[in-house]
Every structure is written in C-alpha cells, then in structure tokens.
Amino acid sequence: MNDERAMILTMLREGKISVAEADALLDVLNDDAGAGGFSAARPGGSPAPDQPGDDAKPSGDDAKPSGDDAKSGGRGADFRFDFDAAGLSDGIRAVMGSVRETMSGVSETLKNAFSEFGDLDIHFDLDQGLGKRRVEDTRRLSTDAGSSDRLHVSNVWGDLRVRGGSSDAIAAEVRVTAWAATEEEAATRLRSITVDLVERDGAIVVDVTGAERKTRIDIDVTVPRRFGVTASSASGDVWIEEVDGAQSVRTASGDISVASVGASRVGHHVFSSKSGSIVAASLSGEVDASSASGDIRVDGFDGALSVSSQSGDVHVTDGTGSVECKSVSGDVSLSMRAPETMIAVTSVSGDVVVRVPRDAAIDVHASTISGDISSELPLADERRARRSLSGRMNSGGIAATVSTVSGDASLRLDSATGSP
C-alpha cells in the first residue's frame, strides 16, 4: 500500500473524510497510472492541447454541480472528473505531497523541540499537595549581567516569567513550595533546595538544586533588554516579554506567551509546546512556533514566520514578511499586512481563510481534495475549477499557495490593511 492510500484510509478511520470521499480519492489514485490521469496535467494550470480546458470555465453558478452530482454534494463522478480530466495544476499528487510534507514537518519539528525533555521527570502526581502540609519561601536574587547576553532556565514544575528591564542588572524572585506529611518535614525539604544565579559559558543560569517531586519552583526574572532567553519547562506556563535577543522556549505541558520580542529581523526565535497553547504578539525576526496539542495565535510579526500545529487552530494577524502555516487537524486563519517572498498554507483537516491587502502583488495557487474554494480577490489570468483556483493579483510576484485535504479554502481582501 503506497503512502497516498494509507493516508486516505487513515483519514477515513479517524472520521476526517466520508466513505464517498475516500472512494473517490482511491478511484483517482487507481486511474492515475493510466492515460489521462494526473501525469497528463501540465504545470501552471494550463490544460493539455487536446483537452477542452475545463479550468477556464467561469466561477459562480456555471461552476456548480448539477443533477445527481449536486444531490451528492459534488462527490463521486464529478469529483473524479475534476481531478482526472481537467488537468488541474494542483492535483491530488501535489496536495498529497504537501500533506505528507506538513505531517512529516510537524512531527520532525516537535521531535526536535522536545528531545531535551528526556532528562526531566514530568510524571509527578498532580494531586501531590492535597491532604499534606505545605510550606513556601520567596528567594530574591540579583547579579550584574557583565558581558553575558543570555539567560538559561530549566524547570520541572512551576511557572516562569522573564521580562526586559532598563538596567544592566539581573533580578530574580523565586517562590519555592514544598509538600510533606508534616510541616516539619516540608520545612526540611524546603531548606534543602538552593537557588542561585551563576555565570556559565557566557550565560546567566538560574541554578536550582535539591528540588524533588514534591516541590514547585515559580521564577520571575528581570533581565537587560538586550538579552535572549533559553527556557524549558516540563509542567508550567512561560511568559517572555520585552527582550531583544534570540528566544528559545519549550514546554512539555504548559502555555507559552510572548510579547515585544526581537529588535530586528536578524534574531531567530523558537517557541514549542507539546501540550499547550502559544500566544505571541509584536515579534521581529525569524520565528518558528509549533504545538502538538494546542492553539497558536500570533498578533503582529515582522520577518519570517513558520507555524505548525498537529492538533489545534492557527490564527495569525498583522503579518509583514513571509509566512508558512501547517496544520494537521485544525483551522487556519491568516491575515497579512504586507506579504513578502512567500505565503504558504497547508491544512489536512480544517478550513483555511487567508486575507491579503488590496495592494498585494501575489500569484495565487489554491487547491483542495474534498472542500470548496471561494475567493473575492481581483485576479488576472484566473483559472478556476471546483477544486482549484489560480491567478495573478497586481501583476503578481509573491507566491501564495493554499492547499487543503478535507476543508474549505477562502481567499479574502483585508480592508484594514494595504493601500485604499
């Protein structure tokens, strides 16, 4: 069984496509080896010379299915015809290729992002403090940054907040909480925990020793604005704000919130969560955001943004630069203020909405296997079929690619951005 058939059967088993849709897709793959299949499709969306040019048929009512096909929602024979005979530029092979790339890309990103959690014990009891005595203590630490320009923090259980300040000093407030059967035992456990700020390999490290399973460490640090942060947390939320250096934040179970990060497009930022949401605003630089199980929201970026979610929605607004969004199971909403270089959106099971300004100079290529495509973009050289759309807006130049397997694709003008 090849990859395409396995993927179709997996989506059917998970309820992401219907039996009729699965049958139609399998029929297309079976016919692909014969004449007139996808191998006959020409690049760029043009029909072969001996084909009638169905791609060029107008949008609207003329493009709607009729008769028995309309009763079945456009599935079955009409669905097969669109992909088999019309010679669409983005056929099932191209879409499946995008899907495989999306799924493998998300998996590889997440595997790399969470490889460092191997030495963290995240299997603590969530109710470990219930019915036991608890004591807590707040430690306040400070040190000069010196020549350091980075903060390193690794935590098992507890929240982390890092913010940029105006001075060259580093100040930390650390709340340590310990549980035990008696108050005396909890106090003894608390005293065994040490927290220090130490310089190591050019970075300032929040060094915690003696923390056991029945302890929680919450850390609040102020660093110079020029700092970058490397942070990992097995269970806890992370906030990063108003810092200009390169950021790397990974959580196994916890949300990530970042705001006003990066001073230019030079920095590279990585935000990854295995089981948590990511919320970001006012980002500059090259940004990679990924979540295995959680939503991702980015409000404002300037640079290059790459977002991947395995199980969650993706929402991006006010973007300047290039963007790539990949979702396996979730909706994608993207709004660009000033697109540059590339717009690429792929969804396996979810709807996609892309908004661009009126002055965007883009080359549009949209395709879907079992969804609908709608557009309000003023496209020149438009070629439209039931499952694909291509054309050029404002002379083109920037590649804008949208592909879905089981979901609708909608292309819209963003009235709040661009020139009037």
Short mmCIF file of C-alpha atoms in Angstrom, two decimals:
data_model
loop_
_atom_site.label_atom_id
_atom_site.label_comp_id
_atom_site.label_asym_id
_atom_site.label_seq_id
_atom_site.Cartn_x
_atom_site.Cartn_y
_atom_site.Cartn_z
CA MET A 1 0.00 0.00 0.00
CA ASN A 2 1.51 3.33 -1.02
CA ASP A 3 1.62 6.47 1.11
CA GLU A 4 -1.39 8.12 -0.56
CA ARG A 5 -3.72 5.15 0.00
CA ALA A 6 -2.54 4.73 3.58
CA MET A 7 -3.19 8.40 4.27
CA ILE A 8 -6.69 8.23 2.76
CA LEU A 9 -7.61 5.17 4.83
CA THR A 10 -6.23 6.80 7.98
CA MET A 11 -8.35 9.92 7.43
CA LEU A 12 -11.40 7.70 6.82
CA ARG A 13 -10.78 5.75 10.01
CA GLU A 14 -10.41 8.97 12.01
CA GLY A 15 -13.65 10.35 10.56
CA LYS A 16 -11.97 13.24 8.73
CA ILE A 17 -13.46 12.26 5.36
CA SER A 18 -16.58 10.36 4.37
CA VAL A 19 -16.75 6.93 2.74
CA ALA A 20 -17.80 8.55 -0.55
CA GLU A 21 -14.84 10.91 -0.42
CA ALA A 22 -12.46 8.05 0.33
CA ASP A 23 -13.87 6.01 -2.57
CA ALA A 24 -13.46 8.94 -4.94
CA LEU A 25 -9.87 9.55 -3.85
CA LEU A 26 -8.98 5.87 -4.19
CA ASP A 27 -10.57 5.78 -7.65
CA VAL A 28 -8.44 8.73 -8.70
CA LEU A 29 -5.28 7.03 -7.47
CA ASN A 30 -6.21 3.82 -9.28
CA ASP A 31 -6.73 5.69 -12.54
CA ASP A 32 -3.58 7.75 -12.15
CA ALA A 33 -1.45 5.03 -13.69
CA GLY A 34 -3.48 5.11 -16.93
CA ALA A 35 -3.69 7.60 -19.75
CA GLY A 36 -5.46 10.85 -18.98
CA GLY A 37 -4.54 10.70 -15.29
CA PHE A 38 -2.54 13.23 -13.34
CA SER A 39 0.54 12.54 -15.39
CA ALA A 40 -1.26 14.35 -18.22
CA ALA A 41 -1.65 17.54 -16.21
CA ARG A 42 0.55 20.41 -17.29
CA PRO A 43 2.43 22.74 -14.87
CA GLY A 44 0.98 26.15 -14.23
CA GLY A 45 -2.66 25.11 -14.51
CA SER A 46 -2.87 25.07 -18.35
CA PRO A 47 -4.89 22.29 -19.98
CA ALA A 48 -3.18 19.93 -22.39
CA PRO A 49 -3.61 20.95 -26.04
CA ASP A 50 -6.06 18.11 -26.74
CA GLN A 51 -8.19 18.79 -23.66
CA PRO A 52 -11.24 21.05 -23.57
CA GLY A 53 -9.80 23.44 -20.96
CA ASP A 54 -12.30 22.94 -18.13
CA ASP A 55 -10.05 25.01 -15.86
CA ALA A 56 -11.05 28.14 -17.68
CA LYS A 57 -14.76 27.80 -17.04
CA PRO A 58 -16.21 30.79 -15.15
CA SER A 59 -16.92 30.93 -11.46
CA GLY A 60 -20.36 31.15 -9.94
CA ASP A 61 -23.41 29.13 -10.92
CA ASP A 62 -21.74 27.78 -14.07
CA ALA A 63 -19.16 26.05 -11.90
CA LYS A 64 -21.74 24.39 -9.64
CA PRO A 65 -22.55 20.67 -9.98
CA SER A 66 -25.98 19.66 -11.21
CA GLY A 67 -28.21 16.61 -11.34
CA ASP A 68 -27.18 13.56 -9.37
CA ASP A 69 -23.79 15.03 -8.59
CA ALA A 70 -25.41 18.06 -6.96
CA LYS A 71 -27.51 15.76 -4.79
CA SER A 72 -24.40 14.02 -3.56
CA GLY A 73 -22.69 17.27 -2.68
CA GLY A 74 -20.42 17.21 -5.71
CA ARG A 75 -18.69 13.97 -4.72
CA GLY A 76 -18.33 10.84 -6.83
CA ALA A 77 -18.19 11.09 -10.61
CA ASP A 78 -17.97 14.90 -10.82
CA PHE A 79 -15.27 14.92 -8.19
CA ARG A 80 -13.35 12.33 -10.18
CA PHE A 81 -13.76 14.25 -13.42
CA ASP A 82 -12.36 17.46 -11.95
CA PHE A 83 -9.17 15.77 -10.93
CA ASP A 84 -8.84 13.23 -13.75
CA ALA A 85 -9.70 15.04 -16.94
CA ALA A 86 -9.39 18.75 -16.24
CA GLY A 87 -5.60 18.70 -15.91
CA LEU A 88 -5.63 20.89 -12.78
CA SER A 89 -2.33 22.47 -11.80
CA ASP A 90 -2.64 21.31 -8.21
CA GLY A 91 -3.85 17.73 -8.49
CA ILE A 92 -4.04 15.09 -5.86
CA ARG A 93 -0.34 14.29 -6.07
CA ALA A 94 0.64 17.87 -5.36
CA VAL A 95 -1.81 18.18 -2.49
CA MET A 96 -0.85 14.82 -1.03
CA GLY A 97 2.77 15.84 -1.32
CA SER A 98 2.02 19.00 0.63
CA VAL A 99 0.14 16.96 3.22
CA ARG A 100 2.99 14.49 3.64
CA GLU A 101 5.41 17.39 3.96
CA THR A 102 3.13 19.05 6.50
CA MET A 103 2.74 15.95 8.65
CA SER A 104 6.41 14.99 8.49
CA GLY A 105 7.46 18.59 9.06
CA VAL A 106 5.28 18.94 12.15
CA SER A 107 6.45 15.59 13.53
CA GLU A 108 10.12 16.38 12.93
CA THR A 109 9.78 19.85 14.44
CA LEU A 110 8.11 18.51 17.55
CA LYS A 111 10.57 15.63 17.88
CA ASN A 112 13.50 18.03 17.79
CA ALA A 113 11.78 20.55 20.03
CA PHE A 114 11.14 18.12 22.86
CA SER A 115 14.20 15.90 22.68
CA GLU A 116 15.70 17.86 25.56
CA PHE A 117 12.90 16.80 27.91
CA GLY A 118 14.34 13.31 28.21
CA ASP A 119 16.05 14.18 31.49
CA LEU A 120 13.02 15.89 33.03
CA ASP A 121 10.63 13.90 35.20
CA ILE A 122 7.15 15.03 34.15
CA HIS A 123 5.37 12.11 35.79
CA PHE A 124 4.78 13.77 39.13
CA ASP A 125 1.42 13.40 40.88
CA LEU A 126 -0.83 16.34 40.09
CA ASP A 127 -2.52 15.99 43.46
CA GLN A 128 0.74 15.64 45.37
CA GLY A 129 -0.05 18.55 47.69
CA LEU A 130 -3.60 17.54 48.59
CA GLY A 131 -4.07 16.39 52.16
CA LYS A 132 -0.45 17.25 53.08
CA ARG A 133 1.32 20.11 54.79
CA ARG A 134 2.77 22.83 52.60
CA VAL A 135 5.41 25.46 53.25
CA GLU A 136 6.76 28.07 50.88
CA ASP A 137 9.52 30.62 50.76
CA THR A 138 10.39 33.50 48.44
CA ARG A 139 14.03 34.00 47.49
CA ARG A 140 15.27 37.26 45.95
CA LEU A 141 18.49 37.16 43.96
CA SER A 142 20.44 39.68 41.89
CA THR A 143 23.66 39.91 39.90
CA ASP A 144 25.28 42.08 37.26
CA ALA A 145 24.92 40.89 33.70
CA GLY A 146 28.52 41.74 32.84
CA SER A 147 29.35 40.51 29.35
CA SER A 148 26.54 37.94 29.37
CA ASP A 149 23.68 38.39 26.93
CA ARG A 150 21.58 35.29 27.61
CA LEU A 151 19.51 33.69 30.39
CA HIS A 152 19.17 29.91 30.80
CA VAL A 153 16.33 28.41 32.84
CA SER A 154 15.24 24.77 33.10
CA ASN A 155 12.34 23.88 35.37
CA VAL A 156 10.31 20.77 36.15
CA TRP A 157 7.19 22.15 37.84
CA GLY A 158 6.32 25.82 38.07
CA ASP A 159 5.75 28.95 36.04
CA LEU A 160 8.43 31.17 34.53
CA ARG A 161 8.22 34.86 33.68
CA VAL A 162 11.05 36.80 32.05
CA ARG A 163 10.84 40.49 31.19
CA GLY A 164 13.30 43.03 29.89
CA GLY A 165 14.41 45.94 32.02
CA SER A 166 16.26 49.21 31.57
CA SER A 167 19.27 48.40 33.77
CA ASP A 168 22.19 46.03 33.24
CA ALA A 169 21.34 44.06 36.37
CA ILE A 170 19.51 40.75 36.67
CA ALA A 171 16.94 40.40 39.44
CA ALA A 172 15.07 37.20 40.23
CA GLU A 173 12.20 36.44 42.58
CA VAL A 174 11.84 32.71 43.14
CA ARG A 175 8.96 31.19 45.09
CA VAL A 176 9.76 27.70 46.35
CA THR A 177 6.94 25.46 47.60
CA ALA A 178 7.38 22.08 49.27
CA TRP A 179 4.90 19.44 50.44
CA ALA A 180 5.31 16.71 53.05
CA ALA A 181 3.29 14.68 55.55
CA THR A 182 4.10 17.16 58.32
CA GLU A 183 5.01 20.83 58.40
CA GLU A 184 8.42 20.00 59.86
CA GLU A 185 9.23 17.60 57.02
CA ALA A 186 8.06 20.15 54.46
CA ALA A 187 10.27 22.83 56.04
CA THR A 188 13.26 20.47 55.97
CA ARG A 189 12.64 19.74 52.32
CA LEU A 190 12.34 23.46 51.60
CA ARG A 191 15.70 24.21 53.27
CA SER A 192 17.41 21.57 51.13
CA ILE A 193 16.57 23.49 47.95
CA THR A 194 19.07 26.08 46.76
CA VAL A 195 18.58 28.66 44.04
CA ASP A 196 21.42 30.75 42.61
CA LEU A 197 22.22 32.99 39.66
CA VAL A 198 25.52 31.79 38.18
CA GLU A 199 27.54 32.68 35.09
CA ARG A 200 28.20 29.69 32.86
CA ASP A 201 29.58 29.69 29.31
CA GLY A 202 28.70 33.31 28.72
CA ALA A 203 25.13 32.99 30.04
CA ILE A 204 23.41 33.66 33.35
CA VAL A 205 21.86 30.44 34.64
CA VAL A 206 19.06 30.10 37.20
CA ASP A 207 20.61 27.16 39.05
CA VAL A 208 18.18 25.11 41.16
CA THR A 209 19.44 22.13 43.18
CA GLY A 210 17.74 19.79 45.64
CA ALA A 211 14.25 20.09 44.13
CA GLU A 212 12.33 16.83 44.44
CA ARG A 213 8.99 15.59 43.14
CA LYS A 214 7.04 17.26 45.91
CA THR A 215 8.34 20.75 45.18
CA ARG A 216 7.29 23.58 42.89
CA ILE A 217 9.54 26.41 41.69
CA ASP A 218 7.98 29.62 40.31
CA ILE A 219 10.52 32.02 38.80
CA ASP A 220 10.18 35.72 37.91
CA VAL A 221 13.28 37.29 36.34
CA THR A 222 14.09 40.76 35.02
CA VAL A 223 16.99 40.90 32.56
CA PRO A 224 18.58 43.60 30.40
CA ARG A 225 16.52 44.30 27.31
CA ARG A 226 19.33 43.04 25.03
CA PHE A 227 19.10 39.51 26.48
CA GLY A 228 17.99 36.34 24.82
CA VAL A 229 16.33 33.52 26.77
CA THR A 230 16.68 29.75 26.61
CA ALA A 231 13.93 28.18 28.73
CA SER A 232 12.43 24.71 29.13
CA SER A 233 9.63 23.60 31.42
CA ALA A 234 8.16 20.15 31.97
CA SER A 235 4.97 21.46 33.58
CA GLY A 236 4.28 25.16 33.81
CA ASP A 237 3.46 28.26 31.83
CA VAL A 238 6.14 30.55 30.39
CA TRP A 239 5.89 34.32 29.74
CA ILE A 240 8.58 36.22 27.82
CA GLU A 241 8.24 39.93 27.13
CA GLU A 242 10.22 42.98 26.03
CA VAL A 243 13.53 41.31 25.21
CA ASP A 244 15.50 41.81 22.01
CA GLY A 245 17.77 38.76 21.83
CA ALA A 246 17.06 35.38 20.26
CA GLN A 247 14.50 33.38 22.25
CA SER A 248 14.12 29.60 22.63
CA VAL A 249 11.20 28.41 24.76
CA ARG A 250 9.97 24.82 25.04
CA THR A 251 7.32 23.33 27.30
CA ALA A 252 6.09 19.78 27.67
CA SER A 253 2.86 20.72 29.45
CA GLY A 254 2.21 24.43 29.64
CA ASP A 255 1.26 27.51 27.66
CA ILE A 256 3.74 29.94 26.12
CA SER A 257 3.07 33.69 25.96
CA VAL A 258 5.50 36.11 24.31
CA ALA A 259 5.24 39.81 23.51
CA SER A 260 7.54 42.50 22.13
CA VAL A 261 10.32 40.08 21.26
CA GLY A 262 13.17 40.84 18.86
CA ALA A 263 14.66 44.18 17.83
CA SER A 264 15.13 43.37 14.14
CA ARG A 265 14.72 40.61 11.59
CA VAL A 266 18.15 39.19 12.46
CA GLY A 267 17.16 37.11 15.50
CA HIS A 268 15.85 33.54 15.37
CA HIS A 269 13.13 32.61 17.88
CA VAL A 270 11.75 29.14 18.64
CA PHE A 271 8.56 28.53 20.63
CA SER A 272 7.40 24.92 21.06
CA SER A 273 4.80 23.26 23.25
CA LYS A 274 3.97 19.59 23.41
CA SER A 275 0.68 20.12 25.24
CA GLY A 276 -0.20 23.79 25.46
CA SER A 277 -1.16 26.88 23.52
CA ILE A 278 1.14 29.57 22.16
CA VAL A 279 0.12 33.24 22.18
CA ALA A 280 2.50 35.81 20.72
CA ALA A 281 2.39 39.48 19.78
CA SER A 282 4.79 42.01 18.27
CA LEU A 283 7.51 39.65 17.05
CA SER A 284 10.51 40.56 14.90
CA GLY A 285 12.91 38.18 13.21
CA GLU A 286 12.73 34.58 12.10
CA VAL A 287 10.07 32.83 14.20
CA ASP A 288 9.27 29.12 14.48
CA ALA A 289 6.18 28.25 16.55
CA SER A 290 4.89 24.69 16.94
CA SER A 291 2.43 22.83 19.14
CA ALA A 292 1.48 19.17 19.25
CA SER A 293 -1.78 19.77 21.09
CA GLY A 294 -2.80 23.39 21.39
CA ASP A 295 -3.81 26.51 19.50
CA ILE A 296 -1.30 29.02 18.16
CA ARG A 297 -2.08 32.73 17.89
CA VAL A 298 0.32 35.36 16.56
CA ASP A 299 -0.80 39.01 16.52
CA GLY A 300 1.80 41.02 14.67
CA PHE A 301 5.11 39.87 13.22
CA ASP A 302 7.82 41.40 11.07
CA GLY A 303 10.11 38.91 9.35
CA ALA A 304 9.68 35.23 8.54
CA LEU A 305 7.07 33.21 10.44
CA SER A 306 6.71 29.42 10.40
CA VAL A 307 3.79 27.91 12.33
CA SER A 308 2.91 24.23 12.66
CA SER A 309 0.17 22.61 14.74
CA GLN A 310 -0.67 18.95 14.91
CA SER A 311 -3.95 19.31 16.80
CA GLY A 312 -5.11 22.89 17.20
CA ASP A 313 -6.16 26.04 15.37
CA VAL A 314 -3.73 28.59 13.96
CA HIS A 315 -4.59 32.31 13.94
CA VAL A 316 -2.13 34.86 12.54
CA THR A 317 -2.84 38.58 12.08
CA ASP A 318 -0.96 41.74 11.10
CA GLY A 319 1.88 39.98 9.32
CA THR A 320 4.73 41.65 7.46
CA GLY A 321 7.16 39.40 5.61
CA SER A 322 6.85 35.75 4.67
CA VAL A 323 4.71 33.11 6.36
CA GLU A 324 4.25 29.35 6.31
CA CYS A 325 1.36 27.75 8.23
CA LYS A 326 0.85 23.99 8.54
CA SER A 327 -1.99 22.29 10.40
CA VAL A 328 -2.84 18.61 10.56
CA SER A 329 -6.12 18.87 12.49
CA GLY A 330 -7.34 22.44 12.91
CA ASP A 331 -8.47 25.60 11.16
CA VAL A 332 -6.03 28.21 9.86
CA SER A 333 -6.74 31.95 9.71
CA LEU A 334 -4.07 34.23 8.24
CA SER A 335 -4.14 37.99 7.71
CA MET A 336 -1.17 39.72 6.11
CA ARG A 337 -0.44 43.44 6.31
CA ALA A 338 2.46 43.38 3.83
CA PRO A 339 3.33 39.99 2.33
CA GLU A 340 6.87 39.43 1.06
CA THR A 341 8.52 36.50 -0.69
CA MET A 342 6.02 33.76 0.22
CA ILE A 343 2.63 32.81 1.65
CA ALA A 344 2.15 29.06 2.12
CA VAL A 345 -0.77 27.49 3.99
CA THR A 346 -1.50 23.75 4.22
CA SER A 347 -4.24 22.01 6.21
CA VAL A 348 -5.09 18.32 6.31
CA SER A 349 -8.37 18.50 8.24
CA GLY A 350 -9.61 22.05 8.71
CA ASP A 351 -10.75 25.20 6.95
CA VAL A 352 -8.35 27.89 5.75
CA VAL A 353 -9.02 31.63 5.49
CA VAL A 354 -6.32 33.88 4.01
CA ARG A 355 -6.65 37.68 3.93
CA VAL A 356 -4.33 39.95 1.96
CA PRO A 357 -4.25 43.72 1.41
CA ARG A 358 -5.62 45.24 -1.78
CA ASP A 359 -2.14 46.18 -2.98
CA ALA A 360 -0.64 42.70 -2.52
CA ALA A 361 1.24 41.54 -5.63
CA ILE A 362 0.70 37.79 -5.43
CA ASP A 363 0.49 34.70 -7.62
CA VAL A 364 -2.34 32.58 -6.23
CA HIS A 365 -2.47 28.78 -6.39
CA ALA A 366 -5.23 27.17 -4.29
CA SER A 367 -6.32 23.52 -4.28
CA THR A 368 -8.42 21.13 -2.23
CA ILE A 369 -9.39 17.46 -2.37
CA SER A 370 -12.76 17.41 -0.58
CA GLY A 371 -13.57 21.04 0.13
CA ASP A 372 -14.71 24.22 -1.59
CA ILE A 373 -12.68 27.22 -2.70
CA SER A 374 -14.06 30.75 -2.55
CA SER A 375 -12.31 33.99 -3.45
CA GLU A 376 -13.03 37.71 -3.59
CA LEU A 377 -9.57 38.58 -4.92
CA PRO A 378 -9.43 40.54 -8.21
CA LEU A 379 -7.32 38.03 -10.14
CA ALA A 380 -5.99 38.41 -13.65
CA ASP A 381 -5.48 35.32 -15.82
CA GLU A 382 -7.85 33.50 -13.49
CA ARG A 383 -8.29 29.76 -13.92
CA ARG A 384 -10.95 28.21 -11.76
CA ALA A 385 -12.38 24.74 -11.29
CA ARG A 386 -14.35 23.18 -8.46
CA ARG A 387 -11.21 22.11 -6.62
CA SER A 388 -8.61 24.62 -7.74
CA LEU A 389 -8.01 28.30 -8.37
CA SER A 390 -5.05 30.17 -9.82
CA GLY A 391 -4.45 33.72 -10.94
CA ARG A 392 -2.42 36.87 -10.53
CA MET A 393 -3.17 39.93 -8.42
CA ASN A 394 -1.48 43.31 -9.00
CA SER A 395 1.00 41.86 -11.53
CA GLY A 396 1.99 39.08 -9.13
CA GLY A 397 5.47 38.19 -7.95
CA ILE A 398 4.87 36.73 -4.47
CA ALA A 399 3.90 33.06 -4.35
CA ALA A 400 0.68 32.50 -2.38
CA THR A 401 -0.14 28.80 -2.09
CA VAL A 402 -3.12 27.33 -0.22
CA SER A 403 -3.92 23.61 -0.10
CA THR A 404 -6.34 21.51 1.94
CA VAL A 405 -7.42 17.89 2.01
CA SER A 406 -10.66 17.94 3.99
CA GLY A 407 -11.58 21.59 4.45
CA ASP A 408 -12.64 24.74 2.64
CA ALA A 409 -10.24 27.43 1.42
CA SER A 410 -11.30 31.07 1.43
CA LEU A 411 -9.29 33.97 -0.05
CA ARG A 412 -10.32 37.43 1.12
CA LEU A 413 -9.32 41.08 0.88
CA ASP A 414 -8.34 42.63 4.19
CA SER A 415 -9.90 46.08 4.20
CA ALA A 416 -7.90 47.09 7.29
CA THR A 417 -4.51 46.73 5.57
CA GLY A 418 -2.80 47.88 2.42
CA SER A 419 -3.50 50.98 0.37
CA PRO A 420 -7.13 52.12 -0.19
#
